[in-house]
Short mmCIF file of C-alpha atoms and ligand atoms in Angstrom, two decimals:
data_model
loop_
_atom_site.label_atom_id
_atom_site.label_comp_id
_atom_site.label_asym_id
_atom_site.label_seq_id
_atom_site.Cartn_x
_atom_site.Cartn_y
_atom_site.Cartn_z
CA MET A 725 -34.25 -24.88 -19.85
CA LYS A 726 -30.89 -26.15 -21.00
CA LEU A 727 -28.96 -28.24 -18.52
CA LYS A 728 -26.20 -25.63 -18.23
CA THR A 729 -28.72 -22.91 -17.40
CA LEU A 730 -30.42 -25.18 -14.91
CA VAL A 731 -27.19 -25.97 -13.09
CA LEU A 732 -26.19 -22.32 -13.18
CA SER A 733 -29.47 -21.01 -11.80
CA GLY A 734 -29.32 -23.75 -9.19
CA LEU A 735 -25.95 -22.48 -8.12
CA ILE A 736 -27.05 -18.87 -8.05
CA GLY A 737 -30.10 -19.97 -6.06
CA LEU A 738 -27.83 -21.62 -3.56
CA VAL A 739 -25.64 -18.58 -3.09
CA SER A 740 -28.54 -16.22 -2.62
CA ALA A 741 -30.39 -18.71 -0.40
CA ASN A 742 -27.34 -18.70 1.87
CA ALA A 743 -27.14 -14.95 1.76
CA MET A 744 -30.88 -14.75 2.40
CA ALA A 745 -30.71 -17.02 5.43
CA ALA A 746 -27.80 -15.01 6.77
CA ASP A 747 -28.28 -11.82 8.73
CA ILE A 748 -27.41 -9.43 5.92
CA GLN A 749 -29.03 -6.05 5.35
CA SER A 750 -28.80 -4.00 2.23
CA ARG A 751 -25.68 -1.87 2.68
CA MET A 752 -23.83 0.74 0.66
CA ILE A 753 -20.09 0.90 1.15
CA ARG A 754 -18.14 3.85 -0.19
CA PHE A 755 -14.60 2.57 -0.79
CA GLY A 756 -11.94 5.19 -1.58
CA TYR A 757 -8.40 4.77 -2.87
CA GLY A 758 -5.62 6.98 -4.18
CA LEU A 759 -4.39 5.40 -7.40
CA ASN A 760 -6.04 5.34 -10.80
CA GLU A 761 -8.76 2.86 -11.64
CA ASP A 762 -6.35 1.25 -14.06
CA SER A 763 -3.80 0.23 -11.45
CA ASN A 764 -3.07 -2.76 -9.26
CA GLN A 765 -4.93 -0.94 -6.48
CA GLY A 766 -7.96 -0.25 -8.66
CA ARG A 767 -8.15 -3.82 -9.94
CA ALA A 768 -8.02 -5.22 -6.41
CA VAL A 769 -10.78 -2.88 -5.24
CA GLN A 770 -12.91 -4.20 -8.13
CA LYS A 771 -12.14 -7.74 -7.04
CA PHE A 772 -13.15 -6.89 -3.47
CA ALA A 773 -16.40 -5.30 -4.67
CA ALA A 774 -17.25 -8.36 -6.77
CA GLU A 775 -16.58 -10.72 -3.84
CA VAL A 776 -18.71 -8.67 -1.47
CA GLY A 777 -21.55 -8.78 -4.00
CA LYS A 778 -21.22 -12.52 -4.47
CA LEU A 779 -20.97 -13.37 -0.77
CA SER A 780 -23.88 -11.15 0.25
CA GLY A 781 -26.25 -12.13 -2.57
CA ASP A 782 -25.80 -8.58 -3.88
CA LYS A 783 -27.23 -7.02 -0.75
CA MET A 784 -23.99 -5.33 0.19
CA LYS A 785 -22.76 -3.02 -2.54
CA VAL A 786 -19.30 -1.52 -2.79
CA ARG A 787 -19.03 1.79 -4.62
CA ALA A 788 -15.42 2.38 -5.55
CA PHE A 789 -13.89 5.87 -5.80
CA GLY A 790 -10.39 5.91 -7.28
CA ALA A 791 -7.78 8.60 -7.97
CA ALA A 792 -8.32 10.18 -4.54
CA THR A 793 -11.74 11.53 -5.55
CA LEU A 794 -12.76 11.11 -1.90
CA GLY A 795 -9.52 12.73 -0.76
CA SER A 796 -5.94 11.87 0.11
CA ASP A 797 -5.06 8.98 2.41
CA LEU A 798 -5.10 11.32 5.43
CA GLN A 799 -8.42 12.89 4.47
CA MET A 800 -10.04 9.50 3.91
CA GLN A 801 -8.76 8.26 7.27
CA GLN A 802 -10.52 11.22 8.91
CA ALA A 803 -13.72 10.45 6.99
CA LEU A 804 -13.59 6.85 8.21
CA LEU A 805 -13.02 7.99 11.80
CA GLY A 806 -16.01 10.30 11.57
CA GLY A 807 -18.17 7.69 9.87
CA ALA A 808 -18.69 9.74 6.69
CA GLN A 809 -17.01 7.04 4.59
CA GLU A 810 -17.09 3.29 5.12
CA MET A 811 -13.86 1.92 3.62
CA MET A 812 -10.52 2.78 2.03
CA VAL A 813 -7.15 1.35 1.14
CA GLY A 814 -3.93 3.30 1.55
CA SER A 815 -0.35 3.11 2.69
CA THR A 816 0.38 2.04 6.26
CA ALA A 817 2.95 4.85 6.24
CA THR A 818 0.23 7.49 6.22
CA LEU A 819 -1.34 5.97 9.38
CA VAL A 820 1.50 6.70 11.80
CA GLY A 821 -0.28 9.77 13.18
CA ILE A 822 -3.07 7.45 14.39
CA VAL A 823 -1.10 4.30 15.18
CA PRO A 824 2.64 5.05 15.70
CA GLU A 825 3.43 1.32 15.60
CA MET A 826 2.68 1.34 11.85
CA ALA A 827 6.11 2.99 11.43
CA ILE A 828 7.69 -0.43 11.86
CA TRP A 829 6.82 -1.17 8.21
CA ASP A 830 8.74 1.94 7.12
CA THR A 831 12.05 0.50 8.31
CA PRO A 832 14.46 0.73 5.35
CA PHE A 833 15.48 -2.67 3.98
CA LEU A 834 13.33 -4.50 6.55
CA PHE A 835 12.27 -7.25 4.15
CA ASN A 836 14.55 -8.89 1.60
CA ASN A 837 11.72 -10.16 -0.54
CA ALA A 838 7.94 -10.39 -0.83
CA GLU A 839 7.78 -13.80 0.87
CA GLU A 840 9.27 -12.32 4.03
CA ALA A 841 6.81 -9.46 3.88
CA ASP A 842 3.84 -11.84 3.52
CA ALA A 843 5.01 -14.02 6.40
CA VAL A 844 5.52 -11.12 8.82
CA LEU A 845 2.48 -9.06 7.80
CA ASP A 846 0.11 -12.05 7.87
CA GLY A 847 1.76 -13.48 10.99
CA PRO A 848 1.26 -12.63 14.68
CA VAL A 849 3.23 -9.36 14.60
CA GLY A 850 1.38 -8.04 11.57
CA GLU A 851 -1.90 -8.92 13.28
CA GLN A 852 -0.82 -7.23 16.49
CA VAL A 853 0.00 -3.95 14.72
CA LYS A 854 -3.24 -4.12 12.73
CA ALA A 855 -5.24 -4.69 15.92
CA LYS A 856 -3.96 -1.36 17.33
CA LEU A 857 -6.23 0.42 14.86
CA GLU A 858 -9.40 -0.69 16.58
CA GLU A 859 -9.06 1.42 19.74
CA LYS A 860 -8.42 4.41 17.44
CA GLY A 861 -11.64 3.98 15.48
CA LEU A 862 -10.52 1.94 12.48
CA VAL A 863 -10.68 -1.74 11.60
CA GLY A 864 -7.81 -3.15 9.55
CA LEU A 865 -8.88 -6.11 7.40
CA VAL A 866 -5.83 -7.16 5.39
CA TYR A 867 -2.49 -5.94 4.11
CA TRP A 868 -2.05 -5.62 0.36
CA GLU A 869 1.21 -5.16 -1.48
CA ASN A 870 2.16 -1.67 -2.56
CA GLY A 871 5.66 -2.99 -3.12
CA PHE A 872 9.36 -2.25 -3.05
CA ARG A 873 9.98 1.43 -3.61
CA ASN A 874 12.32 2.92 -6.18
CA LEU A 875 13.56 6.42 -6.80
CA THR A 876 12.71 8.64 -9.77
CA ASN A 877 13.65 12.24 -10.57
CA SER A 878 13.75 14.76 -13.37
CA GLN A 879 17.18 16.23 -12.63
CA ARG A 880 19.92 13.69 -13.21
CA PRO A 881 20.83 10.02 -13.10
CA VAL A 882 21.32 9.00 -9.48
CA THR A 883 24.11 6.45 -9.28
CA SER A 884 25.77 7.50 -6.04
CA LEU A 885 24.77 9.02 -2.72
CA GLU A 886 26.22 12.36 -3.78
CA ASP A 887 23.78 12.52 -6.71
CA MET A 888 20.93 12.78 -4.20
CA ASP A 889 22.31 16.03 -2.83
CA GLY A 890 19.73 18.78 -2.90
CA ILE A 891 17.17 16.89 -4.99
CA ARG A 892 13.74 18.09 -3.93
CA LEU A 893 12.12 14.79 -3.21
CA ARG A 894 8.50 14.27 -2.35
CA VAL A 895 8.06 11.79 0.51
CA MET A 896 4.94 10.41 2.16
CA GLN A 897 3.59 12.30 5.17
CA ASN A 898 5.62 10.22 7.59
CA ASN A 899 8.66 10.98 9.77
CA VAL A 900 10.64 7.88 8.94
CA PHE A 901 10.52 8.70 5.23
CA LEU A 902 11.35 12.33 5.92
CA ASP A 903 14.33 11.41 8.11
CA SER A 904 15.51 8.67 5.75
CA PHE A 905 15.77 10.93 2.74
CA LYS A 906 17.24 13.78 4.71
CA ALA A 907 19.91 11.31 5.82
CA LEU A 908 20.59 10.62 2.15
CA GLY A 909 21.11 14.30 1.47
CA ALA A 910 17.87 14.96 -0.40
CA ASN A 911 15.67 17.95 0.27
CA ALA A 912 12.68 15.89 1.42
CA VAL A 913 9.20 17.41 1.14
CA PRO A 914 6.21 15.61 2.70
CA MET A 915 3.17 15.71 0.41
CA ALA A 916 -0.05 13.80 -0.23
CA PHE A 917 0.09 11.36 -3.12
CA SER A 918 -2.95 13.03 -4.66
CA GLU A 919 -0.89 16.18 -5.28
CA LEU A 920 2.19 14.41 -6.56
CA PHE A 921 1.70 14.25 -10.31
CA THR A 922 1.04 17.98 -10.56
CA ALA A 923 3.95 18.75 -8.26
CA LEU A 924 6.27 16.72 -10.49
CA GLU A 925 4.83 18.25 -13.63
CA THR A 926 5.22 21.83 -12.42
CA ARG A 927 8.65 20.98 -10.98
CA THR A 928 7.56 21.94 -7.49
CA VAL A 929 9.48 18.79 -6.62
CA ASP A 930 12.17 17.00 -8.63
CA GLY A 931 11.50 13.45 -7.64
CA GLN A 932 9.59 10.85 -5.70
CA GLU A 933 9.80 7.19 -4.77
CA ASN A 934 7.22 4.46 -5.35
CA PRO A 935 7.02 0.91 -6.71
CA TYR A 936 7.32 0.31 -10.49
CA ASN A 937 3.59 -0.44 -10.64
CA THR A 938 2.69 3.03 -9.39
CA ILE A 939 5.28 4.84 -11.50
CA LEU A 940 3.58 3.18 -14.46
CA SER A 941 -0.12 3.46 -13.50
CA SER A 942 0.26 7.09 -12.36
CA LYS A 943 2.17 7.93 -15.55
CA PHE A 944 5.09 9.42 -13.64
CA TYR A 945 7.25 8.44 -16.63
CA GLU A 946 5.69 11.42 -18.43
CA VAL A 947 7.29 13.83 -15.96
CA GLN A 948 10.30 11.88 -14.63
CA LYS A 949 13.29 10.96 -16.76
CA TYR A 950 15.50 9.00 -14.35
CA LEU A 951 14.78 5.90 -12.33
CA THR A 952 17.22 4.35 -9.88
CA VAL A 953 16.62 0.80 -8.71
CA THR A 954 16.96 1.24 -4.95
CA ASN A 955 14.33 -1.12 -3.48
CA HIS A 956 14.95 0.85 -0.29
CA VAL A 957 11.81 -0.23 1.51
CA TYR A 958 8.78 -2.50 1.13
CA SER A 959 5.49 -0.63 1.43
CA PRO A 960 2.29 -2.36 2.48
CA TRP A 961 -1.18 -1.05 1.79
CA ILE A 962 -3.88 -1.74 4.34
CA VAL A 963 -7.62 -2.17 3.79
CA LEU A 964 -9.55 -0.20 6.40
CA VAL A 965 -13.14 -0.05 7.61
CA SER A 966 -14.67 2.75 9.67
CA LYS A 967 -15.23 1.39 13.18
CA LYS A 968 -18.46 3.38 13.35
CA PHE A 969 -19.73 1.43 10.35
CA TRP A 970 -18.25 -1.88 11.54
CA ASP A 971 -20.09 -1.58 14.85
CA LYS A 972 -23.42 -1.51 12.99
CA LEU A 973 -22.73 -4.73 11.10
CA SER A 974 -23.98 -8.19 12.03
CA ASP A 975 -21.52 -11.07 12.40
CA ASP A 976 -22.58 -12.36 8.98
CA GLU A 977 -21.97 -9.00 7.37
CA ARG A 978 -18.55 -8.75 8.97
CA ARG A 979 -17.74 -12.22 7.72
CA VAL A 980 -18.63 -11.13 4.18
CA LEU A 981 -16.15 -8.25 4.40
CA GLU A 982 -13.44 -10.40 5.96
CA GLN A 983 -13.76 -13.17 3.38
CA ALA A 984 -13.89 -10.73 0.49
CA ALA A 985 -10.83 -8.94 1.90
CA ALA A 986 -8.86 -12.18 2.14
CA ALA A 987 -9.74 -13.02 -1.48
CA SER A 988 -8.79 -9.52 -2.60
CA ARG A 989 -5.45 -9.78 -0.82
CA ASP A 990 -4.50 -13.00 -2.57
CA PHE A 991 -5.63 -11.56 -5.90
CA GLU A 992 -3.85 -8.26 -5.33
CA ARG A 993 -0.49 -9.73 -4.38
CA ARG A 994 -0.48 -12.06 -7.38
CA ASP A 995 -1.53 -9.28 -9.75
CA THR A 996 0.98 -6.77 -8.32
CA ARG A 997 3.88 -9.19 -8.57
CA GLU A 998 3.02 -10.15 -12.13
CA GLU A 999 2.84 -6.50 -13.11
CA ALA A 1000 6.03 -5.54 -11.25
CA ALA A 1001 7.87 -8.25 -13.18
CA TRP A 1002 7.30 -6.47 -16.52
CA ALA A 1003 6.69 -2.88 -15.43
CA LEU A 1004 10.36 -1.86 -15.39
CA ALA A 1005 10.83 -2.90 -19.02
CA GLU A 1006 7.68 -0.97 -19.88
CA LEU A 1007 9.02 2.14 -18.12
CA LYS A 1008 12.21 1.92 -20.22
CA GLU A 1009 10.02 1.54 -23.27
CA LYS A 1010 8.25 4.75 -22.24
CA GLY A 1011 11.60 6.54 -22.26
CA MET A 1012 12.85 6.38 -18.69
CA GLU A 1013 16.57 6.01 -18.14
CA VAL A 1014 17.07 3.25 -15.59
CA ASN A 1015 20.15 3.08 -13.37
CA GLU A 1016 21.26 0.33 -11.05
CA LEU A 1017 23.41 1.09 -8.02
CA ASP A 1018 26.66 -0.80 -7.71
CA ALA A 1019 27.22 -2.87 -4.59
CA ALA A 1020 29.38 -0.25 -2.86
CA GLN A 1021 26.72 2.45 -3.33
CA VAL A 1022 23.98 0.14 -2.10
CA ASP A 1023 26.03 -0.49 1.05
CA ARG A 1024 26.55 3.23 1.62
CA MET A 1025 22.88 3.92 1.12
CA ARG A 1026 21.90 1.09 3.41
CA GLU A 1027 24.24 2.38 6.08
CA ARG A 1028 22.88 5.92 5.86
CA LEU A 1029 19.28 4.78 5.81
CA THR A 1030 19.62 2.50 8.78
CA GLU A 1031 20.70 5.55 10.80
CA VAL A 1032 16.98 6.06 11.28
CA ASN A 1033 16.43 2.61 12.81
CA GLN A 1034 16.97 3.70 16.42
CA GLY A 1035 14.34 6.38 16.00
CA ILE A 1036 11.89 3.81 14.63
CA ALA A 1037 12.52 1.44 17.53
CA LYS A 1038 11.80 4.30 19.90
CA GLU A 1039 8.63 5.28 18.07
CA VAL A 1040 7.15 1.78 17.86
CA GLY A 1041 8.58 0.46 21.14
CA GLN A 1042 11.64 -1.76 21.55
CA GLN A 1043 9.46 -4.84 22.14
CA LEU A 1044 7.77 -4.60 18.75
CA TRP A 1045 11.10 -3.90 17.07
CA ASP A 1046 12.60 -7.02 18.69
CA ASP A 1047 9.54 -9.13 17.85
CA VAL A 1048 9.82 -8.29 14.16
CA GLN A 1049 13.55 -9.03 14.16
CA ALA A 1050 12.93 -12.35 15.92
CA GLU A 1051 10.25 -13.29 13.41
CA LEU A 1052 12.58 -12.46 10.52
CA GLN A 1053 15.33 -14.61 12.10
CA LYS A 1054 12.87 -17.49 12.26
CA ILE A 1055 11.83 -17.08 8.61
CA ARG A 1056 15.42 -16.76 7.43
CA GLY A 1057 16.35 -19.85 9.41
C1 TK8 B 1382 -1.89 6.12 -2.52
C2 TK8 B 1382 -0.63 6.19 -1.66
C3 TK8 B 1382 0.57 5.60 -2.42
C4 TK8 B 1382 1.87 5.71 -1.62
C5 TK8 B 1382 2.41 7.13 -1.67
O1 TK8 B 1382 -2.93 6.79 -1.90
O2 TK8 B 1382 1.79 8.02 -1.09
O3 TK8 B 1382 3.47 7.34 -2.26
O4 TK8 B 1382 2.83 4.83 -2.11
O5 TK8 B 1382 0.32 4.26 -2.71
O6 TK8 B 1382 -0.84 5.50 -0.46
#
């Protein structure tokens, strides 16, 4: 054997020896997600699957199902609760029916940049909100970045608040989003992401809002002409495990999932930010007309959107609201 092969097989031997010694059974994990395989979400699920394989000596296998083939976020959540599906990733916004505190992340303009989001989500408050899932039958592993959301529509360039008037806008199935866009004058329609492309194509709705990455990977540019840079809210994704499945796992098996999730998070955030940095130019290239809002319009929008803040504080509890604000103060110095 060549030296390289020897060293390599030695290494592989080591990994599987560790996995062998550990208390790891052969496990099949069905992991569902909403976006296409060729998306930041799909790539990160692949990364997670590879890590789980590596850390478990290939005993634990992740089978990935993209493009909502296992159902919408809400349907997958139900499947996890019932134990019919082991894992998923989706927007925290779609979880508010199970854990109302998740609505804190829907606060318009909560974070000024991704660093603030990372610090709060990975810090004590983010952990505390994530931990609420457990008593409801879900285990939250890590937050991924969906990203800052921007507005698209097929009707007209939106450069002022008034331009939003009457636009039929799909929003996530979440009250904060519904109230926010009603406050902006849009005709907001809650709808699952899995139905969105068709709804845009058939003009059942005029517009939607999502990060550049998603507008690109879901090919919304094919059915949406206008994009307005609003960055109105930062959306996290959260990686979930069915508690029914989790309860069957040994400590070693749980550690495999936790370590793989942490690796996938770091990968996903890097990948998403790299893609977001060039995605807008690509969307222009694909024919979208991109509009920026001038400072006065941003202020007006911000003012209108923050009308919903009191409602959010009520929904999540004043204490949590204050804790997040305090944490942001600390970060901002
Ligand atoms: C994907 C969704 C998506 C979200 C939305 O399943 O619904 O608009 O941004 O990422 O969770």
